[in-house]
Amino acid sequence: QVQLVESGGGSVNVGGSLRLSCAASGFTYSRWCVAWFRQAAAGKEREDVAAVDVDGTSRVAESVKGRFTISRDNAKSTHHLQMNKLIPEDTGMYYCAARGGPCDFGKYSELTGSMDHWGKGTLVTVSS
């Protein structure tokens, strides 16, 4: 079955960096849209962070543009989120997710509601 396992979360000071990884299995990874989302706190809405399409095209949220980069390694069925210049507002639970087929960025202004499979999350804490 489809499995997504995040790693790389932790606690950093403002201005620091973290690299999140999502190891995927159970599907033809290269043909799926993969992405990262975050939830600031329990009860808050989950929001898009970044996504990378089957052709390598990526989209990142305005709030993290210029600081976060998403990438995928189809040979290893893994995608990463490189997070630089972290700020306290980046604190939250980060989830990776996947959906069969292209991301279809033109159709979805937000991907949160369109993803089929989710990891359990990894916690990122940024302290000032």
PDB file of C-alpha atoms in Angstrom:
ATOM      1  CA  GLN A   1       0.000   0.000   0.000  1.00  0.00           C
ATOM      2  CA  VAL A   2       1.021   3.631  -0.309  1.00  0.00           C
ATOM      3  CA  GLN A   3       3.324   4.794   2.451  1.00  0.00           C
ATOM      4  CA  LEU A   4       4.858   8.197   3.053  1.00  0.00           C
ATOM      5  CA  VAL A   5       7.339   8.676   5.866  1.00  0.00           C
ATOM      6  CA  GLU A   6       8.713  12.082   6.809  1.00  0.00           C
ATOM      7  CA  SER A   7      12.004  12.757   8.526  1.00  0.00           C
ATOM      8  CA  GLY A   8      14.275  15.676   9.262  1.00  0.00           C
ATOM      9  CA  GLY A   9      12.184  17.792  11.590  1.00  0.00           C
ATOM     10  CA  GLY A  10      13.619  19.335  14.726  1.00  0.00           C
ATOM     11  CA  SER A  11      14.248  22.510  16.678  1.00  0.00           C
ATOM     12  CA  VAL A  12      16.311  25.373  15.303  1.00  0.00           C
ATOM     13  CA  ASN A  13      16.937  29.010  16.044  1.00  0.00           C
ATOM     14  CA  VAL A  14      15.724  31.826  13.849  1.00  0.00           C
ATOM     15  CA  GLY A  15      17.762  31.967  10.673  1.00  0.00           C
ATOM     16  CA  GLY A  16      18.629  28.308  10.778  1.00  0.00           C
ATOM     17  CA  SER A  17      18.009  25.594   8.215  1.00  0.00           C
ATOM     18  CA  LEU A  18      16.422  22.175   8.084  1.00  0.00           C
ATOM     19  CA  ARG A  19      15.983  19.638   5.328  1.00  0.00           C
ATOM     20  CA  LEU A  20      12.902  17.481   5.412  1.00  0.00           C
ATOM     21  CA  SER A  21      12.690  14.215   3.522  1.00  0.00           C
ATOM     22  CA  CYS A  22       9.737  12.090   2.523  1.00  0.00           C
ATOM     23  CA  ALA A  23      10.343   8.465   1.641  1.00  0.00           C
ATOM     24  CA  ALA A  24       7.591   7.025  -0.516  1.00  0.00           C
ATOM     25  CA  SER A  25       6.656   3.472  -1.390  1.00  0.00           C
ATOM     26  CA  GLY A  26       3.790   1.482  -2.820  1.00  0.00           C
ATOM     27  CA  PHE A  27       3.218   3.426  -6.015  1.00  0.00           C
ATOM     28  CA  THR A  28       4.934   4.541  -9.227  1.00  0.00           C
ATOM     29  CA  TYR A  29       6.554   7.569  -7.681  1.00  0.00           C
ATOM     30  CA  SER A  30       7.697   9.295 -10.878  1.00  0.00           C
ATOM     31  CA  ARG A  31       4.114   9.591 -12.101  1.00  0.00           C
ATOM     32  CA  TRP A  32       2.663  11.199  -8.995  1.00  0.00           C
ATOM     33  CA  CYS A  33       2.365  14.756  -7.797  1.00  0.00           C
ATOM     34  CA  VAL A  34       4.183  15.110  -4.452  1.00  0.00           C
ATOM     35  CA  ALA A  35       4.073  17.960  -2.003  1.00  0.00           C
ATOM     36  CA  TRP A  36       4.648  19.388   1.469  1.00  0.00           C
ATOM     37  CA  PHE A  37       2.065  20.961   3.731  1.00  0.00           C
ATOM     38  CA  ARG A  38       2.107  22.334   7.247  1.00  0.00           C
ATOM     39  CA  GLN A  39      -0.220  22.920  10.145  1.00  0.00           C
ATOM     40  CA  ALA A  40       0.774  25.587  12.621  1.00  0.00           C
ATOM     41  CA  ALA A  41      -1.128  24.138  15.564  1.00  0.00           C
ATOM     42  CA  ALA A  42      -3.937  21.729  16.298  1.00  0.00           C
ATOM     43  CA  GLY A  43      -7.146  23.248  15.038  1.00  0.00           C
ATOM     44  CA  LYS A  44      -5.432  25.477  12.503  1.00  0.00           C
ATOM     45  CA  GLU A  45      -5.910  24.844   8.823  1.00  0.00           C
ATOM     46  CA  ARG A  46      -3.351  22.826   6.975  1.00  0.00           C
ATOM     47  CA  GLU A  47      -1.700  24.930   4.279  1.00  0.00           C
ATOM     48  CA  ASP A  48       0.265  24.319   1.124  1.00  0.00           C
ATOM     49  CA  VAL A  49       4.002  24.812   1.401  1.00  0.00           C
ATOM     50  CA  ALA A  50       5.427  23.457  -1.840  1.00  0.00           C
ATOM     51  CA  ALA A  51       4.740  20.896  -4.537  1.00  0.00           C
ATOM     52  CA  VAL A  52       6.702  19.376  -7.376  1.00  0.00           C
ATOM     53  CA  ASP A  53       5.065  17.959 -10.448  1.00  0.00           C
ATOM     54  CA  VAL A  54       5.905  14.878 -12.483  1.00  0.00           C
ATOM     55  CA  ASP A  55       7.863  17.013 -14.955  1.00  0.00           C
ATOM     56  CA  GLY A  56       9.853  18.727 -12.205  1.00  0.00           C
ATOM     57  CA  THR A  57       7.845  21.933 -12.212  1.00  0.00           C
ATOM     58  CA  SER A  58       7.457  23.256  -8.699  1.00  0.00           C
ATOM     59  CA  ARG A  59       5.293  25.723  -6.851  1.00  0.00           C
ATOM     60  CA  VAL A  60       5.957  27.206  -3.441  1.00  0.00           C
ATOM     61  CA  ALA A  61       3.766  29.292  -1.200  1.00  0.00           C
ATOM     62  CA  GLU A  62       4.352  33.032  -1.147  1.00  0.00           C
ATOM     63  CA  SER A  63       5.113  32.878   2.563  1.00  0.00           C
ATOM     64  CA  VAL A  64       8.162  30.680   1.967  1.00  0.00           C
ATOM     65  CA  LYS A  65       9.237  31.797  -1.490  1.00  0.00           C
ATOM     66  CA  GLY A  66      12.954  32.497  -1.639  1.00  0.00           C
ATOM     67  CA  ARG A  67      13.567  30.504   1.543  1.00  0.00           C
ATOM     68  CA  PHE A  68      12.207  26.999   0.863  1.00  0.00           C
ATOM     69  CA  THR A  69      12.974  24.715  -2.067  1.00  0.00           C
ATOM     70  CA  ILE A  70      11.270  21.475  -2.968  1.00  0.00           C
ATOM     71  CA  SER A  71      12.934  18.730  -4.952  1.00  0.00           C
ATOM     72  CA  ARG A  72      12.261  15.147  -5.886  1.00  0.00           C
ATOM     73  CA  ASP A  73      14.502  12.182  -6.557  1.00  0.00           C
ATOM     74  CA  ASN A  74      12.543   9.707  -8.621  1.00  0.00           C
ATOM     75  CA  ALA A  75      15.285   7.095  -8.451  1.00  0.00           C
ATOM     76  CA  LYS A  76      14.948   7.033  -4.665  1.00  0.00           C
ATOM     77  CA  SER A  77      11.211   7.735  -4.466  1.00  0.00           C
ATOM     78  CA  THR A  78      11.972  10.618  -2.158  1.00  0.00           C
ATOM     79  CA  HIS A  79      11.188  14.289  -2.075  1.00  0.00           C
ATOM     80  CA  HIS A  80      12.813  16.933   0.036  1.00  0.00           C
ATOM     81  CA  LEU A  81      12.024  20.320   1.443  1.00  0.00           C
ATOM     82  CA  GLN A  82      15.067  22.488   2.029  1.00  0.00           C
ATOM     83  CA  MET A  83      14.135  25.199   4.500  1.00  0.00           C
ATOM     84  CA  ASN A  84      16.477  28.144   4.975  1.00  0.00           C
ATOM     85  CA  LYS A  85      16.207  31.404   6.910  1.00  0.00           C
ATOM     86  CA  LEU A  86      13.624  29.881   9.202  1.00  0.00           C
ATOM     87  CA  ILE A  87      11.387  32.169  11.230  1.00  0.00           C
ATOM     88  CA  PRO A  88       9.068  31.439  14.187  1.00  0.00           C
ATOM     89  CA  GLU A  89       6.066  31.522  11.860  1.00  0.00           C
ATOM     90  CA  ASP A  90       7.430  28.416  10.161  1.00  0.00           C
ATOM     91  CA  THR A  91       6.837  26.398  13.315  1.00  0.00           C
ATOM     92  CA  GLY A  92       4.388  23.544  12.872  1.00  0.00           C
ATOM     93  CA  MET A  93       3.815  19.989  11.835  1.00  0.00           C
ATOM     94  CA  TYR A  94       4.997  19.327   8.308  1.00  0.00           C
ATOM     95  CA  TYR A  95       3.327  16.659   6.234  1.00  0.00           C
ATOM     96  CA  CYS A  96       4.251  15.153   2.919  1.00  0.00           C
ATOM     97  CA  ALA A  97       1.552  13.988   0.579  1.00  0.00           C
ATOM     98  CA  ALA A  98       1.048  12.485  -2.840  1.00  0.00           C
ATOM     99  CA  ARG A  99      -1.590  12.152  -5.509  1.00  0.00           C
ATOM    100  CA  GLY A 100      -1.642  10.042  -8.639  1.00  0.00           C
ATOM    101  CA  GLY A 101      -0.984  11.937 -11.868  1.00  0.00           C
ATOM    102  CA  PRO A 102       0.159  15.511 -12.453  1.00  0.00           C
ATOM    103  CA  CYS A 103      -0.300  18.260  -9.867  1.00  0.00           C
ATOM    104  CA  ASP A 104      -2.448  20.236 -12.298  1.00  0.00           C
ATOM    105  CA  PHE A 105      -1.320  23.563 -10.840  1.00  0.00           C
ATOM    106  CA  GLY A 106      -3.550  25.452 -13.217  1.00  0.00           C
ATOM    107  CA  LYS A 107      -6.642  23.818 -11.746  1.00  0.00           C
ATOM    108  CA  TYR A 108      -5.756  23.894  -8.080  1.00  0.00           C
ATOM    109  CA  SER A 109      -4.825  27.131  -6.361  1.00  0.00           C
ATOM    110  CA  GLU A 110      -4.372  25.001  -3.277  1.00  0.00           C
ATOM    111  CA  LEU A 111      -3.510  21.318  -3.296  1.00  0.00           C
ATOM    112  CA  THR A 112      -4.401  20.527   0.301  1.00  0.00           C
ATOM    113  CA  GLY A 113      -7.830  19.140  -0.476  1.00  0.00           C
ATOM    114  CA  SER A 114      -6.758  17.194  -3.538  1.00  0.00           C
ATOM    115  CA  MET A 115      -4.079  14.902  -2.130  1.00  0.00           C
ATOM    116  CA  ASP A 116      -4.888  11.233  -1.665  1.00  0.00           C
ATOM    117  CA  HIS A 117      -2.188   9.997   0.664  1.00  0.00           C
ATOM    118  CA  TRP A 118      -0.482  11.590   3.646  1.00  0.00           C
ATOM    119  CA  GLY A 119       2.415  10.933   5.944  1.00  0.00           C
ATOM    120  CA  LYS A 120       2.109  11.245   9.710  1.00  0.00           C
ATOM    121  CA  GLY A 121       4.130  14.431   9.891  1.00  0.00           C
ATOM    122  CA  THR A 122       7.352  15.737  11.343  1.00  0.00           C
ATOM    123  CA  LEU A 123       7.546  18.617  13.802  1.00  0.00           C
ATOM    124  CA  VAL A 124       9.510  21.774  13.066  1.00  0.00           C
ATOM    125  CA  THR A 125      10.078  24.288  15.856  1.00  0.00           C
ATOM    126  CA  VAL A 126      11.770  27.626  15.245  1.00  0.00           C
ATOM    127  CA  SER A 127      12.771  29.592  18.326  1.00  0.00           C
ATOM    128  CA  SER A 128      13.600  33.269  18.517  1.00  0.00           C
TER     129      SER A 128
END
